[in-house]
XYZ file of N, CA and C in Angstrom:
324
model
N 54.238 37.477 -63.020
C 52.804 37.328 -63.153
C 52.488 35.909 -63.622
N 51.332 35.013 -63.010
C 50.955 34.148 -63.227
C 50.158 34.331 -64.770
N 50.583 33.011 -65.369
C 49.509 32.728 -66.492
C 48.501 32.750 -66.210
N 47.261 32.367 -66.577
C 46.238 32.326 -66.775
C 45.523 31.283 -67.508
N 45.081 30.233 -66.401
C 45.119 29.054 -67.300
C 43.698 28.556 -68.425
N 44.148 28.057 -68.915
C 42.700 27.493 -70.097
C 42.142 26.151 -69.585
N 41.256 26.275 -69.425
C 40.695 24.887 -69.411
C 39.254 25.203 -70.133
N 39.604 24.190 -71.125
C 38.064 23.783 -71.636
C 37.016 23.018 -70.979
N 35.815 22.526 -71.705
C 34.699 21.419 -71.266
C 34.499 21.073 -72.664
N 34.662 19.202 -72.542
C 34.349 18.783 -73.558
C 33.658 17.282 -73.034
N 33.254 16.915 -74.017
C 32.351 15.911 -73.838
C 33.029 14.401 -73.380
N 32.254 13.867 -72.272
C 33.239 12.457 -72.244
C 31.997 11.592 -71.903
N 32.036 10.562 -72.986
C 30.650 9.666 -72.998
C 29.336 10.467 -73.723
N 27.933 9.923 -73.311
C 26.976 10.610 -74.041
C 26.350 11.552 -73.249
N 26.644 11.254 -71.657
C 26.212 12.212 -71.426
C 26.717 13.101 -70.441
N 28.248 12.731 -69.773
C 28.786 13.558 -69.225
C 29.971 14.424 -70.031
N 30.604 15.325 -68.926
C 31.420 16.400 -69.638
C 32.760 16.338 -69.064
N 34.164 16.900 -69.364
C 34.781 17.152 -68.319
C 35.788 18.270 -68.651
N 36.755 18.908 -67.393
C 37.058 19.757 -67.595
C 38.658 19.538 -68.389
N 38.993 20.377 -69.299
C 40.493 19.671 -70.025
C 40.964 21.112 -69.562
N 42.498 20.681 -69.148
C 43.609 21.814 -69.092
C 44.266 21.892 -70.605
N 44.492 23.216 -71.207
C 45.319 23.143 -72.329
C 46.485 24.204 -71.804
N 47.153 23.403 -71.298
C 48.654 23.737 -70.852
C 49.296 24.802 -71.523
N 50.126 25.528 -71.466
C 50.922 26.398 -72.583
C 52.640 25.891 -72.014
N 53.179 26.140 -72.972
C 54.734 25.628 -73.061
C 55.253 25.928 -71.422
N 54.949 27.529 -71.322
C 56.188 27.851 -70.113
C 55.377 26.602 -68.519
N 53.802 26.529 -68.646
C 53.560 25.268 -67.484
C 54.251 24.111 -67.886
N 54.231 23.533 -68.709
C 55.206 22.544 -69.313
C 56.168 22.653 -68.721
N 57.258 23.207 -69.197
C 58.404 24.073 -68.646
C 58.676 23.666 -67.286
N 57.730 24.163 -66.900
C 57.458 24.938 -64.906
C 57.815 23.162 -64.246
N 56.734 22.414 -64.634
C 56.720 21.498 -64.262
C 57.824 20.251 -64.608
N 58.794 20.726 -65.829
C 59.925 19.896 -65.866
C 60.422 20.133 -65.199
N 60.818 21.282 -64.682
C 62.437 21.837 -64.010
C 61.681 21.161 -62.503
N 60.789 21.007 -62.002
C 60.718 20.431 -60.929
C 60.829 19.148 -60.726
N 60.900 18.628 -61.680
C 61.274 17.018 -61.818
C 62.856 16.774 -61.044
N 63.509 15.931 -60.163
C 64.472 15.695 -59.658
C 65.347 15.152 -60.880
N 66.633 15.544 -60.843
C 67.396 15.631 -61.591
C 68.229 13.997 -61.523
N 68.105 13.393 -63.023
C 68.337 12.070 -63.337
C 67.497 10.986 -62.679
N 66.254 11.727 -62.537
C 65.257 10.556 -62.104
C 64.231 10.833 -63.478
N 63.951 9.453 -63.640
C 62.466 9.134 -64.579
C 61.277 9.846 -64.367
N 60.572 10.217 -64.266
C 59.314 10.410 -63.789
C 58.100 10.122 -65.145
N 57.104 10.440 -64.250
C 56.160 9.377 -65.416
C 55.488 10.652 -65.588
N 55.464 10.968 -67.452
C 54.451 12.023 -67.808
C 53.381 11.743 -67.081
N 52.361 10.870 -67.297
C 51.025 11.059 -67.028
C 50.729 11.420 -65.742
N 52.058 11.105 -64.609
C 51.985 12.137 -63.533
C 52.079 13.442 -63.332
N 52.744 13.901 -64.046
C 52.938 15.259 -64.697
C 51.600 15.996 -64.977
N 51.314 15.393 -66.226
C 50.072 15.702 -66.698
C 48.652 15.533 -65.412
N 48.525 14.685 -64.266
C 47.721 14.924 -63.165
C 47.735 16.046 -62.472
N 49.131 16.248 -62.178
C 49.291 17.505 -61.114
C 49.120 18.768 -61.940
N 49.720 18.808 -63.111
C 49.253 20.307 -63.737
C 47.385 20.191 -63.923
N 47.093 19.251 -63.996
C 45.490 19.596 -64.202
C 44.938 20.056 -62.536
N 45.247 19.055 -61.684
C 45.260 19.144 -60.193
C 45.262 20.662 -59.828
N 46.686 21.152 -60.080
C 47.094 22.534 -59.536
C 45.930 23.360 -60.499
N 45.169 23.699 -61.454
C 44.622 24.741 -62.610
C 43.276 23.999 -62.054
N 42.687 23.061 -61.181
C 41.144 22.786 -61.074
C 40.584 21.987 -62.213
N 41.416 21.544 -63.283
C 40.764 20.766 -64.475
C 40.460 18.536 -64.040
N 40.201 18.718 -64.881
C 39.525 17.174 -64.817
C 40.993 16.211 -65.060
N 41.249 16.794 -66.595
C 42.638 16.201 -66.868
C 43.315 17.052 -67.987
N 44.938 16.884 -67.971
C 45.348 17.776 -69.200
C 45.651 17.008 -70.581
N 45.580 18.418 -71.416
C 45.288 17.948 -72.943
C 46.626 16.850 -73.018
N 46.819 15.370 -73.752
C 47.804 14.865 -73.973
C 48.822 15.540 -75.130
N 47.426 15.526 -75.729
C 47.823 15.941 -77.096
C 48.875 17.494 -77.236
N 48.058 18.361 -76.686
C 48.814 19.457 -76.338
C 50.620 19.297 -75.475
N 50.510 18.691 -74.571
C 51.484 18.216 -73.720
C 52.220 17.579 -74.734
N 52.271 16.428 -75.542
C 53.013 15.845 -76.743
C 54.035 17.170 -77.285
N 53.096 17.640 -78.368
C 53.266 19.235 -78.679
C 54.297 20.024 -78.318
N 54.053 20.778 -76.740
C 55.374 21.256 -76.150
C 56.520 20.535 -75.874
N 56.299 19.220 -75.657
C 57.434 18.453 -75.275
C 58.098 18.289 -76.837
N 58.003 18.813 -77.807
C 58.877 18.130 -78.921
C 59.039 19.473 -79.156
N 58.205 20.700 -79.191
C 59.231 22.293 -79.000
C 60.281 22.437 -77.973
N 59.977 21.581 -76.527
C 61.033 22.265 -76.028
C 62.192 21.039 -76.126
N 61.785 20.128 -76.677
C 63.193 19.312 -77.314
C 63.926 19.736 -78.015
N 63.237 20.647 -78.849
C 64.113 21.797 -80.007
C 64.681 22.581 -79.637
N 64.459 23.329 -78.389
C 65.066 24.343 -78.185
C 66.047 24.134 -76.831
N 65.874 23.130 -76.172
C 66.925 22.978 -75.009
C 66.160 23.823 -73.881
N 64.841 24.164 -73.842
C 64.691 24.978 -72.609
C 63.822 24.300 -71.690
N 64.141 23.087 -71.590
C 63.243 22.336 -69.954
C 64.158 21.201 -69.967
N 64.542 20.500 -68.539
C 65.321 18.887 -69.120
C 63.622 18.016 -69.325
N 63.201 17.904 -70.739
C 62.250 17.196 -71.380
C 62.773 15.884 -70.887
N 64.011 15.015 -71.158
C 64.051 13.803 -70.564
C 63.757 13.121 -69.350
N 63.386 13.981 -68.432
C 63.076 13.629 -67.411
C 62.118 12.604 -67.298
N 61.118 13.064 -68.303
C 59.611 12.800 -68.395
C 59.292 11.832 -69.695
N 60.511 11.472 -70.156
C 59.814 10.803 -71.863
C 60.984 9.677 -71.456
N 59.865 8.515 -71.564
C 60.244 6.971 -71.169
C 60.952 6.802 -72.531
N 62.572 6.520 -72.444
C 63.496 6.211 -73.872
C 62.813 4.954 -74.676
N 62.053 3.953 -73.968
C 61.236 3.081 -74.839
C 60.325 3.139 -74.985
N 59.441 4.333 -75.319
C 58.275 4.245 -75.235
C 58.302 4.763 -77.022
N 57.634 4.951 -78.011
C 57.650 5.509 -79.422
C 57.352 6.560 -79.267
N 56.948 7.470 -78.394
C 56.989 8.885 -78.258
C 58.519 9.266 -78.333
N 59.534 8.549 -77.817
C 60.963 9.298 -77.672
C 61.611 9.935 -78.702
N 61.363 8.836 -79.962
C 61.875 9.174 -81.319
C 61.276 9.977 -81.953
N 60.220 10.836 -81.327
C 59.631 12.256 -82.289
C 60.990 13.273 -81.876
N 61.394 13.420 -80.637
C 62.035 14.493 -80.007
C 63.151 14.641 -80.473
N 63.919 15.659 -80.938
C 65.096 15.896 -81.172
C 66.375 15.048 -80.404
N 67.209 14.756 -81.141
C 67.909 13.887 -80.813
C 67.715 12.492 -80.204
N 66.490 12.433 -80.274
C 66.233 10.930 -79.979
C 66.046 10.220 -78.588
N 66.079 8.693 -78.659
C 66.077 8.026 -77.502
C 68.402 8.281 -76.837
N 68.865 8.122 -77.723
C 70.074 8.236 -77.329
C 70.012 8.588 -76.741
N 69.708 10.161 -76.909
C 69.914 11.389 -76.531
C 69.149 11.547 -75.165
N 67.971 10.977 -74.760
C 67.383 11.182 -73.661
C 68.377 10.044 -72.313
N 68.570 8.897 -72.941
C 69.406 8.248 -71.958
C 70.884 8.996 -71.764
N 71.261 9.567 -72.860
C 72.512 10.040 -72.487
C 72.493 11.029 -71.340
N 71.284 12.017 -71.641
C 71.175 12.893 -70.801
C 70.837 12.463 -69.142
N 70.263 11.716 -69.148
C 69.514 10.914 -68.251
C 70.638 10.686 -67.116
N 71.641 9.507 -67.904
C 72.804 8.722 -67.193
C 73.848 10.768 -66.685
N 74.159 11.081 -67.704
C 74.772 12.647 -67.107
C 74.383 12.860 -65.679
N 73.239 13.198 -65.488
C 72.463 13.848 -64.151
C 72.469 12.412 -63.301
N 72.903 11.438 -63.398
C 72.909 10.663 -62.318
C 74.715 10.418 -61.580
């Protein structure tokens, strides 16, 4: 069974609105494992197509941050796919930037 997705409306500027996806872990998830294996890919592409696929404007970052450092904890998506080793987001995630290049160079 499909989730059921959330998207809010929140305000952008004074006087328009737009629609936000608030993702839940397993879309997160969904959308790592489709990432090609030992290739980079760029979150904020990520984050287009899950809003794309659910009809939203754009998805929550913030939220997306969030799951990506649960499922760093738990080993259940390859998260490196998607988190640039130099970017200062890397070093929230469990095990680190090492750890994402190590994994990285593995799958290639």
């Amino acid at each position: 069974m499909d989730e059921v997705p959330v998207v809010k409306t929140r305000r952008k500027g004074k006087s328009l609105t737009q629609s936000v996806l608030i993702p839940s872990e397993q879309m997160v998830a969904d959308a790592l494992h489709a990432v090609p294996p030992g290739q980079l890919s760029d979150l904020a592409e990520i984050r287009r197509m899950l809003a794309a696929k659910h009809g939203a404007d754009i998805c929550c970052p913030v939220t997306m941050q969030r799951h990506l450092v649960r499922i760093s904890q738990d080993g259940s998506a390859p998260y490196w796919r998607v988190v640039d080793p130099d970017r200062p987001f890397a070093r929230r995630l469990t095990g680190g930037v090492e750890q994402i290049r190590d994994k990285l160079a593995a799958e290639r």
